[in-house]
Coordinates of C-alpha atoms in Angstrom, one line a residue:
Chain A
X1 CA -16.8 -4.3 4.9
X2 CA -13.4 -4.5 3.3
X3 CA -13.0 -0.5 3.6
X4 CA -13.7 -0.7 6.7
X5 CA -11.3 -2.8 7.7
X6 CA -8.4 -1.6 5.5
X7 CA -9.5 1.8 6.8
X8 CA -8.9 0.0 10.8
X9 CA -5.4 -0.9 9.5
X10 CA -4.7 2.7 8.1
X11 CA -5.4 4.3 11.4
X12 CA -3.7 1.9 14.1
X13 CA -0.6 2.6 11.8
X14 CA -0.9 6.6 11.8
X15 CA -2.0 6.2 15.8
X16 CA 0.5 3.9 16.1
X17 CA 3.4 6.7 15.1
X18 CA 2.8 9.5 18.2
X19 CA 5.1 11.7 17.2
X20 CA 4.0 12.0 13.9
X21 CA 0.3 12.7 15.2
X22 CA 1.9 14.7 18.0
X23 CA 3.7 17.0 15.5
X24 CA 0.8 17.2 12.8
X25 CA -1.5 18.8 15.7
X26 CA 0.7 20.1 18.0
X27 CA 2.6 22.2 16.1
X28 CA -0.5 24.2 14.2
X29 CA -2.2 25.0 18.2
X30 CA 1.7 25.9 18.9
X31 CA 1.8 28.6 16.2
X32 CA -1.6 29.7 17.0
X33 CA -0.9 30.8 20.7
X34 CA 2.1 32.2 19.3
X35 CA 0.5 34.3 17.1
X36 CA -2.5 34.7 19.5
X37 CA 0.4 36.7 22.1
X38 CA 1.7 38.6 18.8
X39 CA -1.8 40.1 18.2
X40 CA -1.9 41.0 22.1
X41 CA 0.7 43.0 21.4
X42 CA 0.6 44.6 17.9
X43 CA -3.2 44.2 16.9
X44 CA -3.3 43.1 13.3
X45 CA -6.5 42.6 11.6
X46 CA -5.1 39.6 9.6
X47 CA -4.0 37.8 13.1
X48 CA -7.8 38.3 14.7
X49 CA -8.5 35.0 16.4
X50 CA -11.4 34.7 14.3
X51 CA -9.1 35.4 10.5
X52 CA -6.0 33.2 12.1
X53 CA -8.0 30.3 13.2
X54 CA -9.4 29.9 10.0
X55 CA -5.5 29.9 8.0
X56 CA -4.1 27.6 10.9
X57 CA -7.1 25.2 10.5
X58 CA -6.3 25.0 6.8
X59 CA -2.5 24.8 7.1
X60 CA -2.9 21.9 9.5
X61 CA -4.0 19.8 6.8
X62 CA -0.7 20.1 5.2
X63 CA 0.1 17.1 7.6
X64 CA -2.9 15.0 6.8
X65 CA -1.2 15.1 3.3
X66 CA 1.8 14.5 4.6
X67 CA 0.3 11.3 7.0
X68 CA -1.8 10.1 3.5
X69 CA 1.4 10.3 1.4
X70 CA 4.2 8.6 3.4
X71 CA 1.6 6.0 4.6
X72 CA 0.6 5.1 0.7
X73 CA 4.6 5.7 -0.4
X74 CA 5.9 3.1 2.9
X75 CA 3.2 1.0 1.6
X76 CA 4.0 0.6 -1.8
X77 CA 7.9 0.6 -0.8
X78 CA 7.7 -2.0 1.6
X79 CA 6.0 -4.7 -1.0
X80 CA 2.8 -4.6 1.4
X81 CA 0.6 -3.1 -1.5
X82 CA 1.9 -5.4 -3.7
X83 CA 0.4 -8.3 -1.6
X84 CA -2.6 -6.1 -1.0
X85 CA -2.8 -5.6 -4.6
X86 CA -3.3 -9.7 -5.1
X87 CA -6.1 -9.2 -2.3
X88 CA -9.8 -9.2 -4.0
X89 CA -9.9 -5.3 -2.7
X90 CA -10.5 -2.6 -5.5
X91 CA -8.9 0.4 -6.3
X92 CA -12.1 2.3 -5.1
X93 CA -11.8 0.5 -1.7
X94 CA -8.1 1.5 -0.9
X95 CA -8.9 5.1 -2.1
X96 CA -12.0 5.4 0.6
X97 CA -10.0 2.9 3.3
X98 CA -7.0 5.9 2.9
X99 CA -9.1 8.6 3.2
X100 CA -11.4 7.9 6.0
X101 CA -9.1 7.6 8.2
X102 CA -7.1 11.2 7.0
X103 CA -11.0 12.6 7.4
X104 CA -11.3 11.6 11.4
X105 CA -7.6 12.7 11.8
X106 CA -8.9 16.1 9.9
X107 CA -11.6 16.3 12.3
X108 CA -9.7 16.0 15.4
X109 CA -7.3 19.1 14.2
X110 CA -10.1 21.6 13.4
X111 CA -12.0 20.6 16.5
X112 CA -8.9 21.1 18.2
X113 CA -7.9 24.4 16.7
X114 CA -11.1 25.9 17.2
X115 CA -11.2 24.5 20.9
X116 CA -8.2 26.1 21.6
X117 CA -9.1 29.6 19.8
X118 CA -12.5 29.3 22.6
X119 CA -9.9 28.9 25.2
X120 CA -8.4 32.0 23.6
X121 CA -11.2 34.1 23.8
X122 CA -13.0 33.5 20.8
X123 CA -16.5 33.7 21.2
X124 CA -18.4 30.4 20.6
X125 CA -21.4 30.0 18.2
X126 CA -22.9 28.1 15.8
X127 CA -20.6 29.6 13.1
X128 CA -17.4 27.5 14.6
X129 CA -19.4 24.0 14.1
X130 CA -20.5 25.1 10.5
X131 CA -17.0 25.8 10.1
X132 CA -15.6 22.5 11.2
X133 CA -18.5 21.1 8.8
X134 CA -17.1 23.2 6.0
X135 CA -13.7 21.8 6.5
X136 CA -14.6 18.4 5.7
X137 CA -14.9 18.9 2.3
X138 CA -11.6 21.4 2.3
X139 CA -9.5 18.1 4.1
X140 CA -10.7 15.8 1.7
X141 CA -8.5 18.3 -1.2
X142 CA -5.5 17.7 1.1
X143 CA -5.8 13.9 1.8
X144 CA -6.1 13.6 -2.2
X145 CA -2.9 15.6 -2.7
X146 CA -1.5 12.8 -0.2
X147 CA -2.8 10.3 -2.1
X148 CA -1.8 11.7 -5.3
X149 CA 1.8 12.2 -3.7
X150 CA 2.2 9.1 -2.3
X151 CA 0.9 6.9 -5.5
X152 CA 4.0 8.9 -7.5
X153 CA 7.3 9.1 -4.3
X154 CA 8.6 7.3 -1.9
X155 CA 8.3 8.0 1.5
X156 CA 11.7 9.8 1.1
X157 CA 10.8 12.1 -1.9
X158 CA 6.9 12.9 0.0
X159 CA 8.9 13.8 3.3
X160 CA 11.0 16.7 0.9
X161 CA 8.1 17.6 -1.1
X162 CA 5.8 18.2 1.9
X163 CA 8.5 20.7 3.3
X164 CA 8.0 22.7 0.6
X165 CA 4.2 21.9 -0.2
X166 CA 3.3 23.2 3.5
X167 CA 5.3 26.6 2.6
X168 CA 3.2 26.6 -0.7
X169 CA 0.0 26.3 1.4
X170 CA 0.9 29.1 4.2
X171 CA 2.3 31.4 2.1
X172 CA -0.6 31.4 -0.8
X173 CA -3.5 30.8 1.6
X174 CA -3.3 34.5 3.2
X175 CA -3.4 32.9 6.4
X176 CA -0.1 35.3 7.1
X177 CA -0.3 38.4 4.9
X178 CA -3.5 39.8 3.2
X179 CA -3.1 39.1 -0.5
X180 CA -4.9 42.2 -1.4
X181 CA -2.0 43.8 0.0
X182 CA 0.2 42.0 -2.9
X183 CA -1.9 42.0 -5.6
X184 CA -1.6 41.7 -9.0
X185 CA 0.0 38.7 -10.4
X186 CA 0.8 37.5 -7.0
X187 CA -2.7 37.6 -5.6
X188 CA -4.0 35.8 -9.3
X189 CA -1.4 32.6 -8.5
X190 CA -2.5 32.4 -5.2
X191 CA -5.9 32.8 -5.9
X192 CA -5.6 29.7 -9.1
X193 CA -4.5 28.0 -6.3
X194 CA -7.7 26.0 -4.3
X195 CA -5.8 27.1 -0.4
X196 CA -6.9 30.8 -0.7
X197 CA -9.9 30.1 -1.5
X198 CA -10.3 27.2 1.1
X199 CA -9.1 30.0 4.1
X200 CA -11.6 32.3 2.6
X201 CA -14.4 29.9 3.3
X202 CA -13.6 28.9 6.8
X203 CA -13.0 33.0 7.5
X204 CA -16.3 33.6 5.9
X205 CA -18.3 30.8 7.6
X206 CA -16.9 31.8 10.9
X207 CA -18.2 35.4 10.6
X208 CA -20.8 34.5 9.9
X209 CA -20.2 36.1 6.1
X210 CA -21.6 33.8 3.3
X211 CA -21.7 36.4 0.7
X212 CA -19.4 35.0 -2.3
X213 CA -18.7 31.7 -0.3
X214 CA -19.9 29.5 -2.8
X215 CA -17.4 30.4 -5.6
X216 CA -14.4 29.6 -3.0
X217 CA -16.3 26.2 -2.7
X218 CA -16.6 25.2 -6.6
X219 CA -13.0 26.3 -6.4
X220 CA -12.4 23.9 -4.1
X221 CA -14.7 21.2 -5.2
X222 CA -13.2 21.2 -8.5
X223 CA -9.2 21.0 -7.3
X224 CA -10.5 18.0 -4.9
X225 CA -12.4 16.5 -7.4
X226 CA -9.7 16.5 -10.4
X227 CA -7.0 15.7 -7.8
X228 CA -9.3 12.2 -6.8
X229 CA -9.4 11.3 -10.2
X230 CA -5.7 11.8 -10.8
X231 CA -4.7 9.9 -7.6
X232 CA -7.1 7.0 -8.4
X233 CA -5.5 6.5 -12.3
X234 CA -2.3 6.4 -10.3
X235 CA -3.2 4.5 -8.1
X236 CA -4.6 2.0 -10.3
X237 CA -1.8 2.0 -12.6
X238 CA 0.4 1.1 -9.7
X239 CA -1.6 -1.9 -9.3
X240 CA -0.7 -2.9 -12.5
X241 CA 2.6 -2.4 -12.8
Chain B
X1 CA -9.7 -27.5 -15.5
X2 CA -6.0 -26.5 -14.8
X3 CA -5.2 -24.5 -12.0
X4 CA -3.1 -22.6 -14.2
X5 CA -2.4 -22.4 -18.1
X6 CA -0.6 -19.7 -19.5
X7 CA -0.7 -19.9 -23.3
X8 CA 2.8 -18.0 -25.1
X9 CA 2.8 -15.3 -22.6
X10 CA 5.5 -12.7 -23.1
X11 CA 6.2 -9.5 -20.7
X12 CA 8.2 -6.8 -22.4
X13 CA 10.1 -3.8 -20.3
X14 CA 10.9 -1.3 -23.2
X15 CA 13.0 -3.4 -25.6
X16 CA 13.7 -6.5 -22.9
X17 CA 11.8 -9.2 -22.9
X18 CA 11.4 -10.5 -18.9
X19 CA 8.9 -13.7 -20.1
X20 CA 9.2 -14.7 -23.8
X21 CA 6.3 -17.0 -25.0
X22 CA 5.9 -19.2 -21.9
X23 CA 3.1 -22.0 -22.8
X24 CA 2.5 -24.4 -19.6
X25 CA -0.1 -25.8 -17.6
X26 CA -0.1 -26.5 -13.9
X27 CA -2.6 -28.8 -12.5
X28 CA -4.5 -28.5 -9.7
X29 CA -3.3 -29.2 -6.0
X30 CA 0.4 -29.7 -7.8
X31 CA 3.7 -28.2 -6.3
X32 CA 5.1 -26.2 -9.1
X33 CA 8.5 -24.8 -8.7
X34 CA 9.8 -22.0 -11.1
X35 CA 13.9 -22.0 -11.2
X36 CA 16.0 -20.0 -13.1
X37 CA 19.1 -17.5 -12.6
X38 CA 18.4 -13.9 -11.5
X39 CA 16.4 -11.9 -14.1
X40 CA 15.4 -14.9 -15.8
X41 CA 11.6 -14.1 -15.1
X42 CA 10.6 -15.7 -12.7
X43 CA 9.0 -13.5 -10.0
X44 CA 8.0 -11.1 -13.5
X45 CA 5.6 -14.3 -14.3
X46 CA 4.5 -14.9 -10.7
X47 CA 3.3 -11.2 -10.9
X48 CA 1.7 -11.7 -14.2
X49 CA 0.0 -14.9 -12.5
X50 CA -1.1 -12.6 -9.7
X51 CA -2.4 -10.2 -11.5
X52 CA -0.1 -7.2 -10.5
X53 CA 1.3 -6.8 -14.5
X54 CA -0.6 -7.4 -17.4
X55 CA 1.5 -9.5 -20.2
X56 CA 2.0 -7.2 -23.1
X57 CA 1.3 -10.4 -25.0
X58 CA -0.5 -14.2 -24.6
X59 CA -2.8 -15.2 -22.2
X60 CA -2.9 -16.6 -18.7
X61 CA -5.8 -18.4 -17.0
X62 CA -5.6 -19.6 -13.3
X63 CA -8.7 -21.1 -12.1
X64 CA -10.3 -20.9 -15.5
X65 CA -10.3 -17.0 -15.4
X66 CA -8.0 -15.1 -17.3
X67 CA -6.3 -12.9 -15.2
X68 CA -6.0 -9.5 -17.8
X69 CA -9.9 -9.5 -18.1
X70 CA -11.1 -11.1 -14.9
X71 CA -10.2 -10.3 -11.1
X72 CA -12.6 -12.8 -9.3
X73 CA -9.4 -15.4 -8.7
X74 CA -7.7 -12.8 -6.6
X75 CA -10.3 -14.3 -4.2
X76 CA -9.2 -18.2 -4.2
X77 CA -5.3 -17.3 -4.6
X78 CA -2.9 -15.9 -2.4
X79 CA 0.8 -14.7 -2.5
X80 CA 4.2 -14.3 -0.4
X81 CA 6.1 -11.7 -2.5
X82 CA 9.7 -12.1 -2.4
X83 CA 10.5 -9.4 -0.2
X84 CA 8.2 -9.3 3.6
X85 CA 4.8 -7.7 3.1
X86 CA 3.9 -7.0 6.6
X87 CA 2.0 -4.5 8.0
X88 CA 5.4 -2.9 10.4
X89 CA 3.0 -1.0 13.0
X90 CA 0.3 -4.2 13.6
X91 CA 1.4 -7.2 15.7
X92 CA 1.5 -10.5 14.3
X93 CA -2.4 -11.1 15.5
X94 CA -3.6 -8.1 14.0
X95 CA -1.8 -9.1 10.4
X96 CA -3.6 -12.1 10.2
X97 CA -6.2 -11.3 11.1
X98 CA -6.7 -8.6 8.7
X99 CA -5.3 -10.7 5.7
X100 CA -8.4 -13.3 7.2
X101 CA -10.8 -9.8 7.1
X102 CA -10.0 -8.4 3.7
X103 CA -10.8 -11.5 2.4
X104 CA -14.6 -12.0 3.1
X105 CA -13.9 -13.7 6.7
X106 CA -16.0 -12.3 9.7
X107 CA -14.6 -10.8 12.8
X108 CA -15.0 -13.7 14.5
X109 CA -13.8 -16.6 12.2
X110 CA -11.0 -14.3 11.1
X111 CA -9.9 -14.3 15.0
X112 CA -10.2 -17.5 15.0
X113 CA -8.3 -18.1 11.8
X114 CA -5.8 -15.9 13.3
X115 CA -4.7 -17.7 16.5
X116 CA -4.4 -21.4 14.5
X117 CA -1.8 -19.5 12.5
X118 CA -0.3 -18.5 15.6
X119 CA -0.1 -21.7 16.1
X120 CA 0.7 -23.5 13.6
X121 CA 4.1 -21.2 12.8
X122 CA 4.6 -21.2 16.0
X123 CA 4.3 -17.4 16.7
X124 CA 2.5 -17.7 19.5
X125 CA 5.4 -15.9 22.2
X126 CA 5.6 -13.1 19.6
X127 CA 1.9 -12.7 19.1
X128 CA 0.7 -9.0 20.5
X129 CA 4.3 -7.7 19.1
X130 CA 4.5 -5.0 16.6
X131 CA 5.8 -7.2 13.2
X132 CA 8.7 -4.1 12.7
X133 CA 10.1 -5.6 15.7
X134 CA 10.4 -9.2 14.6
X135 CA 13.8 -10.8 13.2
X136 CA 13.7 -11.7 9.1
X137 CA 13.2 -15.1 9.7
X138 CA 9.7 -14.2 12.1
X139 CA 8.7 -11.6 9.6
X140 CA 9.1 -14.5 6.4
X141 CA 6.9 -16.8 8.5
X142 CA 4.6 -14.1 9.4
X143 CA 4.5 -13.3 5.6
X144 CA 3.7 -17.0 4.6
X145 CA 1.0 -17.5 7.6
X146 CA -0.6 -13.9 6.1
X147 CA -0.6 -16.0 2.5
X148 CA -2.1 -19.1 4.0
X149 CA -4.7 -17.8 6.1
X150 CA -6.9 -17.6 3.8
X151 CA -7.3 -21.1 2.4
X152 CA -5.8 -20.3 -1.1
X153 CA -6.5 -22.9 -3.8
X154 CA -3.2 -21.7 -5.5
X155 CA -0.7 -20.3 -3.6
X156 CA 2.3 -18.0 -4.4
X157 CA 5.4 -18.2 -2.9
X158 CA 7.8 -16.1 -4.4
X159 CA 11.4 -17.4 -2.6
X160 CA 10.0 -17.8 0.8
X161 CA 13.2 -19.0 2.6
X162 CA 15.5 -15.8 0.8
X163 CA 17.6 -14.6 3.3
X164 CA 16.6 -17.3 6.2
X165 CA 19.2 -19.2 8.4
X166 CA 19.6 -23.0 8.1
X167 CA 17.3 -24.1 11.2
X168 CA 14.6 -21.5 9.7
X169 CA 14.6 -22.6 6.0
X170 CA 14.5 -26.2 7.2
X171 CA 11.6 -25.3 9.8
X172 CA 9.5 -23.3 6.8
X173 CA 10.2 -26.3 4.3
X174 CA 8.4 -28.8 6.6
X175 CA 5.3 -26.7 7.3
X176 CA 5.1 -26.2 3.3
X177 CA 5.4 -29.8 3.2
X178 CA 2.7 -30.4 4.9
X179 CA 0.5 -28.3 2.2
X180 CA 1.6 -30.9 -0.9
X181 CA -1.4 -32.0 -2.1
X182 CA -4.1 -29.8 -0.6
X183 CA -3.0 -26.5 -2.3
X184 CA -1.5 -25.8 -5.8
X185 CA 1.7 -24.4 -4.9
X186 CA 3.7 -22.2 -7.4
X187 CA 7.6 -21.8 -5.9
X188 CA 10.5 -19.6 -6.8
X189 CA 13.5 -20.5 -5.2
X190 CA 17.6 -19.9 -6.1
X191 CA 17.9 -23.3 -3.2
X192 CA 18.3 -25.9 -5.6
X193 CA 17.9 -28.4 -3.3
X194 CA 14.1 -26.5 -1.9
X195 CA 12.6 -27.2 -5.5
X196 CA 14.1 -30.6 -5.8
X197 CA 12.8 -32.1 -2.4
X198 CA 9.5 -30.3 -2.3
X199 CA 8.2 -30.1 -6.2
X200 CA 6.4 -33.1 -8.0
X201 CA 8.0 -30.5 -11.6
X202 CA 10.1 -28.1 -12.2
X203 CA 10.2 -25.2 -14.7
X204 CA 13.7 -23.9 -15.5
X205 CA 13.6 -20.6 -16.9
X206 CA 16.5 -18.5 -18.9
X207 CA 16.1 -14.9 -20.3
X208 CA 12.2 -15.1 -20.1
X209 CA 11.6 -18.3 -21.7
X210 CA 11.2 -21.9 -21.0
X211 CA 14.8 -23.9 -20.6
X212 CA 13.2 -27.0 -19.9
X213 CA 10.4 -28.9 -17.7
X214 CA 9.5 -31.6 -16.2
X215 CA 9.9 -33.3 -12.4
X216 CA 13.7 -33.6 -10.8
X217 CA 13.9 -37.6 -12.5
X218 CA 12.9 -36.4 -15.9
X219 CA 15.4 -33.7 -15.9
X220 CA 18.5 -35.6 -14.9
X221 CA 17.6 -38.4 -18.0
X222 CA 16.7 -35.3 -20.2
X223 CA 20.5 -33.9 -19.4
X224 CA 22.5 -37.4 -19.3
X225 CA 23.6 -35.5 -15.4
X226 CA 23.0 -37.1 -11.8
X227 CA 23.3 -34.1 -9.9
X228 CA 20.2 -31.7 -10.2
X229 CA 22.9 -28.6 -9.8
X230 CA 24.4 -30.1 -12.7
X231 CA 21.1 -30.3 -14.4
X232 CA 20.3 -26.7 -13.9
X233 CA 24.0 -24.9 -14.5
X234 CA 23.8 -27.3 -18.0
X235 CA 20.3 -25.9 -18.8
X236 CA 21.2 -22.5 -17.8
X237 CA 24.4 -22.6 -19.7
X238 CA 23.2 -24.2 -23.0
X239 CA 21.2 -21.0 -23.4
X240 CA 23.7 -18.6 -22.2
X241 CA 25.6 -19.9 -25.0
X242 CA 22.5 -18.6 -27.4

């Protein structure tokens, strides 16, 4: 009941900022029809609807870390936590009232990217809805790294750290270059890193490719998993102090 | 039992001490007010009380619980922190009535909770407006009607008229008036005269301990002063002089 309705707060203020919500799935479909033109023209393997859609869907939730951490680091700046915080609610139930909302928000945007890739020309099957299925789990590592961001900054410091955050996630994802094409050390940090792994996934799932999937999801399962339990000490520290 | 007993509770910051071995007890449906200069420790024992900061040493029980070990009073207390605590993208209806929510009331009684609020503070023309868009002094009475909702047995109100013009203080003093009695009211306040009209005792604290205590009568004879400012500069000074 009370996540619930904490998680009905959460939303109307995210909806309640347009431009914010405007930007965070606007500018991903943006970048995608751009790209979508470049590879009418050029025909790169790596910008294949199918390859790009995959990358964009991932590098949109960038912003759902971005909506999870400035809403946490407003709250906690504005004192509203802190009255929260006397509230009977637990630290488990403002963990799950955060995120729910970030996961229907993270829903919309892969439904959305993939709509707009059919409208491109990609071909539709049943592959795209087990993709958007297998991005659940891949949003819920980005709206714990909003969590986690917004338990430590303020609103100010999550706004700087996201700009370079969302560089981290499109440059080591391989959603613009193929990282066999680095190698080396390069291709090991991106691949220690869970976004690689979370566009190989989606790309694998959507061609309908599961060989070697599930390493990329334990990858994933693992970063999400430690991240969670690193937000929630945080968290609950903050309540205390 | 006492709605609150805290039994030589200290909170240290590092090296500083913000509450130094405060031992009081506060009874039920009193009106408690906790005075002292800035940083003398009052809001730090308020949080303490609330159970946002654990006291690095003593106890402190309100209800019977002790609020370290035990959360179940968050349910039967309720605070307004000293800055506002409003939810800026909700109207004033959708605050309270998710204050009335989180707190085990259902949709319906919550909405009905919600409008008397309206009511009472007298909110009602700003009701279906976003609370960002609300002056201080709305946002303040928002903030109180969001700590009274829900029918607190002890109630927090950490310096509920800071910042507030004349005609709004005076307006939020009567409608906490009106609460003497029914609800154990704990105040911080820098307006001398708030504490002295409104509290049956007063606490004076200085650097984290108690100066003295007692209600506004017992004070002056304690002092040998007529004028409670008087009472509190003496108290203050005698241990600035430590």
């Amino acid at each position: 009941m009370n996540i619930s309705v904490f998680s009905s707060r959460n939303s109307k203020e995210i909806i309640r900022d347009p431009l914010s919500i405007a930007f965070g799935i606007g500018l991903p479909l943006i970048l995608q029809i751009f790209v979508s033109a470049l590879q009418n023209k050029i025909g790169v393997d790596i910008f294949k609807i199918e390859y790009f859609t995959s990358g964009i869907a991932v590098f949109s939730f960038s912003f759902v870390s971005l909506f999870s951490g400035m809403l946490i680091s407003k709250d906690r700046t504005s004192s509203f936590l802190n009255k929260l915080f006397s509230s009977p609610l637990s630290a488990f139930e403002y963990i799950l009232g955060y995120t729910f909302p970030m996961l229907f928000i993270a829903i919309i945007q892969s439904v959305c990217c993939f709509a707009l890739s059919i409208a491109l020309g990609m071909q539709f099957n049943a592959n795209i809805i087990y993709a958007v299925i297998v991005l659940i789990p891949v949003s819920l590592l980005f709206i714990a790294i909003g969590i986690l961001l917004g338990s430590l900054f303020n609103d100010k410091q999550v706004g700087g750290i996201f700009a370079g955050f969302a560089q981290v996630v499109a440059l080591s994802s391989g959603m613009w270059f193929d990282l066999n094409l680095i190698g080396g050390v390069m291709k090991s940090i991106c691949y220690a890193l869970p976004f690689a792994h979370a566009v190989d996934l989606v790309k694998g799932v959507v061609i309908g490719n599961y060989s070697g999937l599930f390493i990329h999801f334990i990858w994933i399962a693992v970063y999400t998993v430690v991240i969670y339990i690193l937000a929630v000490k945080v968290f609950k520290k903050n309540m205390k102090n | 039992m006492k709605a609150i007993e805290t039994l030589n509770l200290s909170k240290a910051f590092k090296k500083r001490k913000a509450v130094d071995g405060l031992t009081l007890s506060i009874e039920k449906g009193e009106f408690f007010a906790l005075l002292g200069q800035n940083g003398a420790g009052k809001t730090t024992t308020i949080k303490i009380l609330c159970g946002l900061s654990k006291p690095t040493e003593g106890k402190a029980f309100v209800l019977g619980k002790d609020v370290s070990s035990d959360d179940s009073f968050k349910e039967k207390i309720n605070v307004s922190p000293q800055e506002t605590a409003v939810a800026p993208n909700l109207s004033v209806y959708e605050n309270l009535k998710f204050i009335a929510e989180i707190y085990g009331n259902k949709r319906n009684a919550a909405s009905e909770k919600a409008e008397n609020m309206i009511k009472y503070f007298s909110l009602s023309e700003r009701r279906n407006d976003k609370a960002k868009t609300l002056s201080g002094g709305m946002q303040r009475k928002l903030s109180i009607a969001m700590a009274l909702i829900t029918d607190p047995e002890v109630l927090f109100l950490d310096e509920p008229t800071l910042g507030l013009d004349v005609r709004a203080r005076r307006e939020l003093w009567e409608k906490i008036k009106t609460l003497k009695g029914k609800v154990t009211i704990i105040l911080t306040t820098h307006y001398l005269e708030e504490a002295e009209a409104l509290a049956d005792r007063i606490c004076i604290m200085n650097r984290g301990r108690i100066s003295e205590i007692g209600t506004v009568q017992e004070l002056k004879e304690k002092t040998g002063k007529d004028n409670f400012e008087d009472v509190f500069l003496m108290l203050t000074e005698q241990e600035d002089e430590l």
